[in-house]
Amino acid sequence: MKNNITVSAPGKLMLFGEHAVVYGLPCIVTAVDQRMWTNIIRTQKLTIKLAAPEVKIPKFEADINIPLKKVPQGAKFVFAAVKNFYKEYKVSSGLDIKTRSDFSSSFGFGSSSAVTVCVVKGLAEIFGIKISNKALFDICYKTILDVQGVGSGFDIAAAIWGGTLYFVGGGKKIAQISKENLPLTVGYTGVKADTTTLVKKVAELKKIKPKVVNSIFNLIVLIVEDAKKLLKKANCEELGRLANLNQGLLEALGISTFELSNLIYASRGAGAFGAKLSGAGGGDCMIAFAPPTKTSKIKKAIEKHGGTFLPVKTGAEGVRVEKINIKR
Ligand code: MEV
């Protein structure tokens, strides 16, 4: 049993298969080298004290049993994660939790899933409980569903396993494809997307046009399966082609935006083999497959079109217990 632990987990970028994965289909996700850090200290008082400045929670303290609806939005994942862990392992203690993120929660890098993974992994360390990655995934995925209501769990898997993963919705299959840094350039639109709203938007379209939307999902599956093979060989040109195809289908689902398309076209014009939005759509980030020799030209094109270039490496390490605590 430990009294003070720091855990970190990576953010993620969806490469192929967003939205389809919500319906139990496969996707490909990669972990990025920007991480979420969480320090947990055991306390005597039976409360959870949280400081999470990156989600605008400078300080929030409440009884462990506080109903989730009374917890501020930014603190919900932490409180739900603690509750689920205590229920599963029949343990309890007061906690003082502090988080710090290498990345902005607006990027869509999955700060909620990364913090959820950090908290559950940290609690397992604190209480001396051996937890497999799959058991960690199950508690964290339940936490995401408790708070958000929707989600495939792909972001949780990326935060736990790291690398580049083939993931089937709900965690039916999780397989590591590679741990290499991929030839990717990332641009942020400056617009924060709301995943739940966009997932509901696609669900609505699926209800109105089920045959068309299911056919689009089937095409997305073909792209994901093809990408899985190409990623093993890191075939940049072919991956770019698949990114363009996937983007066309996401446009058809109505979740791309002017800002995303603007950066996507700019990147293609600057020499990327292909580009697409990454994640729920509606804003957040786009990714371009391009050799490193083209990065600087694509960066300039992204900036010229109102975006922010994000220097990230992919295939990063999954959740890990840190030797050094984060500053309080
Ligand atoms: C959001 O980043 C990706 C979606 O597929 C939702 C999910 O898989 O949880 C839209």
PDB file of C-alpha atoms in Angstrom, residues 91-285:
ATOM      1  CA  VAL A  91     -11.883  -0.411  -0.706  1.00  0.00           C
ATOM      2  CA  SER A  92     -12.220   3.196   0.413  1.00  0.00           C
ATOM      3  CA  SER A  93     -10.091   6.162   1.475  1.00  0.00           C
ATOM      4  CA  GLY A  94     -10.003   9.929   1.249  1.00  0.00           C
ATOM      5  CA  LEU A  95      -7.968  11.264  -1.688  1.00  0.00           C
ATOM      6  CA  ASP A  96      -6.183  14.418  -2.711  1.00  0.00           C
ATOM      7  CA  ILE A  97      -5.810  14.411  -6.514  1.00  0.00           C
ATOM      8  CA  LYS A  98      -3.954  16.862  -8.732  1.00  0.00           C
ATOM      9  CA  THR A  99      -3.776  16.674 -12.516  1.00  0.00           C
ATOM     10  CA  ARG A 100      -1.552  18.376 -15.070  1.00  0.00           C
ATOM     11  CA  SER A 101      -1.745  18.036 -18.822  1.00  0.00           C
ATOM     12  CA  ASP A 102       0.902  18.496 -21.533  1.00  0.00           C
ATOM     13  CA  PHE A 103      -1.944  19.328 -23.946  1.00  0.00           C
ATOM     14  CA  SER A 104      -5.031  21.546 -24.007  1.00  0.00           C
ATOM     15  CA  SER A 105      -8.337  19.799 -23.287  1.00  0.00           C
ATOM     16  CA  SER A 106      -9.675  21.562 -26.443  1.00  0.00           C
ATOM     17  CA  PHE A 107      -7.533  19.541 -28.882  1.00  0.00           C
ATOM     18  CA  GLY A 108      -9.675  16.402 -28.681  1.00  0.00           C
ATOM     19  CA  PHE A 109      -6.645  14.372 -27.567  1.00  0.00           C
ATOM     20  CA  GLY A 110      -8.839  12.586 -25.013  1.00  0.00           C
ATOM     21  CA  SER A 111      -8.041  14.341 -21.733  1.00  0.00           C
ATOM     22  CA  SER A 112     -11.098  12.794 -20.016  1.00  0.00           C
ATOM     23  CA  SER A 113     -10.128   9.248 -20.938  1.00  0.00           C
ATOM     24  CA  ALA A 114      -6.452   9.816 -20.084  1.00  0.00           C
ATOM     25  CA  VAL A 115      -7.313  11.207 -16.631  1.00  0.00           C
ATOM     26  CA  THR A 116      -9.743   8.325 -16.016  1.00  0.00           C
ATOM     27  CA  VAL A 117      -7.007   5.803 -16.827  1.00  0.00           C
ATOM     28  CA  CYS A 118      -4.486   7.645 -14.594  1.00  0.00           C
ATOM     29  CA  VAL A 119      -6.892   7.668 -11.632  1.00  0.00           C
ATOM     30  CA  VAL A 120      -7.822   3.963 -11.846  1.00  0.00           C
ATOM     31  CA  LYS A 121      -4.208   2.848 -12.424  1.00  0.00           C
ATOM     32  CA  GLY A 122      -3.074   5.118  -9.568  1.00  0.00           C
ATOM     33  CA  LEU A 123      -5.679   3.694  -7.179  1.00  0.00           C
ATOM     34  CA  ALA A 124      -4.635   0.130  -8.049  1.00  0.00           C
ATOM     35  CA  GLU A 125      -1.042   1.078  -7.122  1.00  0.00           C
ATOM     36  CA  ILE A 126      -2.134   2.846  -3.926  1.00  0.00           C
ATOM     37  CA  PHE A 127      -4.190  -0.129  -2.713  1.00  0.00           C
ATOM     38  CA  GLY A 128      -1.640  -2.702  -3.912  1.00  0.00           C
ATOM     39  CA  ILE A 129      -4.134  -4.332  -6.290  1.00  0.00           C
ATOM     40  CA  LYS A 130      -2.751  -6.125  -9.371  1.00  0.00           C
ATOM     41  CA  ILE A 131      -4.877  -4.997 -12.291  1.00  0.00           C
ATOM     42  CA  SER A 132      -4.638  -6.344 -15.853  1.00  0.00           C
ATOM     43  CA  ASN A 133      -4.942  -3.946 -18.777  1.00  0.00           C
ATOM     44  CA  LYS A 134      -8.308  -5.515 -19.629  1.00  0.00           C
ATOM     45  CA  ALA A 135      -9.665  -5.036 -16.079  1.00  0.00           C
ATOM     46  CA  LEU A 136      -8.358  -1.457 -16.160  1.00  0.00           C
ATOM     47  CA  PHE A 137     -10.104  -0.952 -19.514  1.00  0.00           C
ATOM     48  CA  ASP A 138     -13.427  -2.309 -18.196  1.00  0.00           C
ATOM     49  CA  ILE A 139     -13.559   0.039 -15.162  1.00  0.00           C
ATOM     50  CA  CYS A 140     -12.458   3.050 -17.226  1.00  0.00           C
ATOM     51  CA  TYR A 141     -14.886   2.319 -20.059  1.00  0.00           C
ATOM     52  CA  LYS A 142     -17.760   1.992 -17.563  1.00  0.00           C
ATOM     53  CA  THR A 143     -16.677   5.374 -16.143  1.00  0.00           C
ATOM     54  CA  ILE A 144     -16.814   7.025 -19.595  1.00  0.00           C
ATOM     55  CA  LEU A 145     -20.290   5.588 -20.210  1.00  0.00           C
ATOM     56  CA  ASP A 146     -21.472   6.675 -16.714  1.00  0.00           C
ATOM     57  CA  VAL A 147     -20.426  10.277 -17.401  1.00  0.00           C
ATOM     58  CA  GLN A 148     -20.856  10.646 -21.170  1.00  0.00           C
ATOM     59  CA  GLY A 149     -23.526   8.087 -22.030  1.00  0.00           C
ATOM     60  CA  VAL A 150     -21.864   7.355 -25.400  1.00  0.00           C
ATOM     61  CA  GLY A 151     -18.422   6.300 -26.644  1.00  0.00           C
ATOM     62  CA  SER A 152     -16.620   3.296 -28.081  1.00  0.00           C
ATOM     63  CA  GLY A 153     -13.758   3.189 -25.549  1.00  0.00           C
ATOM     64  CA  PHE A 154     -11.023   3.563 -28.206  1.00  0.00           C
ATOM     65  CA  ASP A 155      -9.510   6.538 -26.356  1.00  0.00           C
ATOM     66  CA  ILE A 156      -9.306   4.524 -23.117  1.00  0.00           C
ATOM     67  CA  ALA A 157      -7.510   1.712 -24.956  1.00  0.00           C
ATOM     68  CA  ALA A 158      -4.964   4.161 -26.436  1.00  0.00           C
ATOM     69  CA  ALA A 159      -4.274   5.634 -22.988  1.00  0.00           C
ATOM     70  CA  ILE A 160      -3.730   2.141 -21.505  1.00  0.00           C
ATOM     71  CA  TRP A 161      -1.842   0.190 -24.188  1.00  0.00           C
ATOM     72  CA  GLY A 162      -0.218   3.060 -26.109  1.00  0.00           C
ATOM     73  CA  GLY A 163       1.305   2.525 -29.588  1.00  0.00           C
ATOM     74  CA  THR A 164      -0.969   2.306 -32.598  1.00  0.00           C
ATOM     75  CA  LEU A 165      -3.957   0.029 -31.994  1.00  0.00           C
ATOM     76  CA  TYR A 166      -6.574  -1.839 -33.959  1.00  0.00           C
ATOM     77  CA  PHE A 167      -9.650  -1.473 -31.743  1.00  0.00           C
ATOM     78  CA  VAL A 168     -13.130  -2.920 -32.139  1.00  0.00           C
ATOM     79  CA  GLY A 169     -15.980  -0.885 -30.590  1.00  0.00           C
ATOM     80  CA  GLY A 170     -16.561  -1.570 -26.875  1.00  0.00           C
ATOM     81  CA  GLY A 171     -13.152  -3.294 -26.616  1.00  0.00           C
ATOM     82  CA  LYS A 172     -14.228  -6.555 -28.322  1.00  0.00           C
ATOM     83  CA  LYS A 173     -10.716  -6.688 -29.845  1.00  0.00           C
ATOM     84  CA  ILE A 174      -7.658  -4.630 -28.955  1.00  0.00           C
ATOM     85  CA  ALA A 175      -4.441  -5.380 -30.860  1.00  0.00           C
ATOM     86  CA  GLN A 176      -1.239  -3.396 -31.116  1.00  0.00           C
ATOM     87  CA  ILE A 177      -0.195  -2.743 -34.728  1.00  0.00           C
ATOM     88  CA  SER A 178       3.044  -0.851 -34.103  1.00  0.00           C
ATOM     89  CA  LYS A 179       4.950   1.367 -31.687  1.00  0.00           C
ATOM     90  CA  GLU A 180       6.601   3.469 -34.388  1.00  0.00           C
ATOM     91  CA  ASN A 181       6.202   7.206 -34.905  1.00  0.00           C
ATOM     92  CA  LEU A 182       4.026   7.593 -38.010  1.00  0.00           C
ATOM     93  CA  PRO A 183       4.589  10.095 -40.847  1.00  0.00           C
ATOM     94  CA  LEU A 184       1.808  12.412 -39.667  1.00  0.00           C
ATOM     95  CA  THR A 185       1.316  16.170 -39.456  1.00  0.00           C
ATOM     96  CA  VAL A 186      -1.358  17.444 -37.074  1.00  0.00           C
ATOM     97  CA  GLY A 187      -3.341  20.685 -37.266  1.00  0.00           C
ATOM     98  CA  TYR A 188      -5.784  22.106 -34.735  1.00  0.00           C
ATOM     99  CA  THR A 189      -8.760  24.101 -36.039  1.00  0.00           C
ATOM    100  CA  GLY A 190      -9.151  26.241 -32.898  1.00  0.00           C
ATOM    101  CA  VAL A 191     -12.727  24.980 -32.548  1.00  0.00           C
ATOM    102  CA  LYS A 192     -13.631  22.717 -29.622  1.00  0.00           C
ATOM    103  CA  ALA A 193     -15.910  19.851 -30.661  1.00  0.00           C
ATOM    104  CA  ASP A 194     -18.522  18.162 -28.504  1.00  0.00           C
ATOM    105  CA  THR A 195     -18.287  14.398 -29.083  1.00  0.00           C
ATOM    106  CA  THR A 196     -21.701  13.552 -27.600  1.00  0.00           C
ATOM    107  CA  THR A 197     -23.518  16.045 -29.875  1.00  0.00           C
ATOM    108  CA  LEU A 198     -21.703  14.730 -32.974  1.00  0.00           C
ATOM    109  CA  VAL A 199     -22.313  11.070 -32.113  1.00  0.00           C
ATOM    110  CA  LYS A 200     -26.015  11.930 -31.717  1.00  0.00           C
ATOM    111  CA  LYS A 201     -25.979  13.781 -35.051  1.00  0.00           C
ATOM    112  CA  VAL A 202     -24.702  10.673 -36.854  1.00  0.00           C
ATOM    113  CA  ALA A 203     -27.190   8.471 -34.942  1.00  0.00           C
ATOM    114  CA  GLU A 204     -29.999  10.757 -36.127  1.00  0.00           C
ATOM    115  CA  LEU A 205     -28.858  10.482 -39.761  1.00  0.00           C
ATOM    116  CA  LYS A 206     -28.565   6.689 -39.350  1.00  0.00           C
ATOM    117  CA  LYS A 207     -32.176   6.590 -38.135  1.00  0.00           C
ATOM    118  CA  ILE A 208     -33.414   8.580 -41.123  1.00  0.00           C
ATOM    119  CA  LYS A 209     -31.213   6.894 -43.763  1.00  0.00           C
ATOM    120  CA  PRO A 210     -30.191   3.523 -42.236  1.00  0.00           C
ATOM    121  CA  LYS A 211     -29.216   1.778 -45.499  1.00  0.00           C
ATOM    122  CA  VAL A 212     -27.061   4.649 -46.725  1.00  0.00           C
ATOM    123  CA  VAL A 213     -25.330   5.211 -43.372  1.00  0.00           C
ATOM    124  CA  ASN A 214     -24.742   1.478 -42.835  1.00  0.00           C
ATOM    125  CA  SER A 215     -23.226   1.276 -46.324  1.00  0.00           C
ATOM    126  CA  ILE A 216     -20.928   4.199 -45.461  1.00  0.00           C
ATOM    127  CA  PHE A 217     -19.894   2.364 -42.278  1.00  0.00           C
ATOM    128  CA  ASN A 218     -19.170  -0.783 -44.310  1.00  0.00           C
ATOM    129  CA  LEU A 219     -16.877   1.232 -46.593  1.00  0.00           C
ATOM    130  CA  ILE A 220     -15.148   2.699 -43.523  1.00  0.00           C
ATOM    131  CA  VAL A 221     -14.506  -0.864 -42.299  1.00  0.00           C
ATOM    132  CA  LEU A 222     -12.799  -1.678 -45.634  1.00  0.00           C
ATOM    133  CA  ILE A 223     -10.580   1.393 -45.169  1.00  0.00           C
ATOM    134  CA  VAL A 224      -9.705   0.407 -41.574  1.00  0.00           C
ATOM    135  CA  GLU A 225      -8.803  -3.167 -42.576  1.00  0.00           C
ATOM    136  CA  ASP A 226      -6.639  -1.915 -45.441  1.00  0.00           C
ATOM    137  CA  ALA A 227      -4.959   0.683 -43.198  1.00  0.00           C
ATOM    138  CA  LYS A 228      -4.182  -2.010 -40.615  1.00  0.00           C
ATOM    139  CA  LYS A 229      -2.043  -3.845 -43.200  1.00  0.00           C
ATOM    140  CA  LEU A 230      -0.430  -0.665 -44.563  1.00  0.00           C
ATOM    141  CA  LEU A 231       0.477   0.647 -41.099  1.00  0.00           C
ATOM    142  CA  LYS A 232       2.637  -2.418 -40.493  1.00  0.00           C
ATOM    143  CA  LYS A 233       4.681  -1.329 -43.522  1.00  0.00           C
ATOM    144  CA  ALA A 234       4.256   2.430 -42.765  1.00  0.00           C
ATOM    145  CA  ASN A 235       3.263   2.994 -46.405  1.00  0.00           C
ATOM    146  CA  CYS A 236       2.697   6.752 -46.299  1.00  0.00           C
ATOM    147  CA  GLU A 237       1.379   7.279 -49.829  1.00  0.00           C
ATOM    148  CA  GLU A 238      -1.207   4.507 -49.556  1.00  0.00           C
ATOM    149  CA  LEU A 239      -2.226   5.652 -46.058  1.00  0.00           C
ATOM    150  CA  GLY A 240      -2.750   9.154 -47.472  1.00  0.00           C
ATOM    151  CA  ARG A 241      -5.011   7.755 -50.165  1.00  0.00           C
ATOM    152  CA  LEU A 242      -7.060   5.955 -47.498  1.00  0.00           C
ATOM    153  CA  ALA A 243      -7.219   9.154 -45.411  1.00  0.00           C
ATOM    154  CA  ASN A 244      -8.753  11.002 -48.377  1.00  0.00           C
ATOM    155  CA  LEU A 245     -11.301   8.221 -48.890  1.00  0.00           C
ATOM    156  CA  ASN A 246     -12.179   8.180 -45.173  1.00  0.00           C
ATOM    157  CA  GLN A 247     -12.519  11.985 -45.175  1.00  0.00           C
ATOM    158  CA  GLY A 248     -14.975  11.817 -48.105  1.00  0.00           C
ATOM    159  CA  LEU A 249     -17.151   9.404 -46.138  1.00  0.00           C
ATOM    160  CA  LEU A 250     -16.999  11.555 -42.983  1.00  0.00           C
ATOM    161  CA  GLU A 251     -18.035  14.558 -45.120  1.00  0.00           C
ATOM    162  CA  ALA A 252     -20.984  12.449 -46.268  1.00  0.00           C
ATOM    163  CA  LEU A 253     -21.926  11.836 -42.630  1.00  0.00           C
ATOM    164  CA  GLY A 254     -22.045  15.618 -42.190  1.00  0.00           C
ATOM    165  CA  ILE A 255     -19.479  15.971 -39.430  1.00  0.00           C
ATOM    166  CA  SER A 256     -16.677  17.844 -41.192  1.00  0.00           C
ATOM    167  CA  THR A 257     -16.638  21.641 -40.986  1.00  0.00           C
ATOM    168  CA  PHE A 258     -15.361  24.527 -43.080  1.00  0.00           C
ATOM    169  CA  GLU A 259     -12.367  24.928 -40.731  1.00  0.00           C
ATOM    170  CA  LEU A 260     -11.470  21.216 -40.935  1.00  0.00           C
ATOM    171  CA  SER A 261     -11.869  21.023 -44.715  1.00  0.00           C
ATOM    172  CA  ASN A 262      -9.866  24.237 -45.094  1.00  0.00           C
ATOM    173  CA  LEU A 263      -6.856  22.744 -43.239  1.00  0.00           C
ATOM    174  CA  ILE A 264      -7.280  19.390 -45.007  1.00  0.00           C
ATOM    175  CA  TYR A 265      -7.199  20.986 -48.488  1.00  0.00           C
ATOM    176  CA  ALA A 266      -4.320  23.256 -47.453  1.00  0.00           C
ATOM    177  CA  SER A 267      -2.272  20.230 -46.313  1.00  0.00           C
ATOM    178  CA  ARG A 268      -2.994  18.300 -49.476  1.00  0.00           C
ATOM    179  CA  GLY A 269      -1.999  21.386 -51.509  1.00  0.00           C
ATOM    180  CA  ALA A 270       1.261  21.600 -49.559  1.00  0.00           C
ATOM    181  CA  GLY A 271       2.263  18.079 -50.518  1.00  0.00           C
ATOM    182  CA  ALA A 272       0.533  15.694 -48.112  1.00  0.00           C
ATOM    183  CA  PHE A 273      -0.401  12.348 -49.680  1.00  0.00           C
ATOM    184  CA  GLY A 274      -3.766  12.617 -47.931  1.00  0.00           C
ATOM    185  CA  ALA A 275      -5.553  14.235 -45.012  1.00  0.00           C
ATOM    186  CA  LYS A 276      -8.670  13.801 -42.903  1.00  0.00           C
ATOM    187  CA  LEU A 277     -10.340  14.989 -39.742  1.00  0.00           C
ATOM    188  CA  SER A 278      -9.461  13.038 -36.608  1.00  0.00           C
ATOM    189  CA  GLY A 279     -12.094  12.185 -34.001  1.00  0.00           C
ATOM    190  CA  ALA A 280     -15.685  13.286 -33.693  1.00  0.00           C
ATOM    191  CA  GLY A 281     -15.491  16.091 -36.288  1.00  0.00           C
ATOM    192  CA  GLY A 282     -17.145  19.476 -35.726  1.00  0.00           C
ATOM    193  CA  GLY A 283     -13.683  20.969 -35.011  1.00  0.00           C
ATOM    194  CA  ASP A 284     -10.712  19.646 -33.009  1.00  0.00           C
ATOM    195  CA  CYS A 285      -7.835  18.296 -35.161  1.00  0.00           C
TER     196      CYS A 285
END
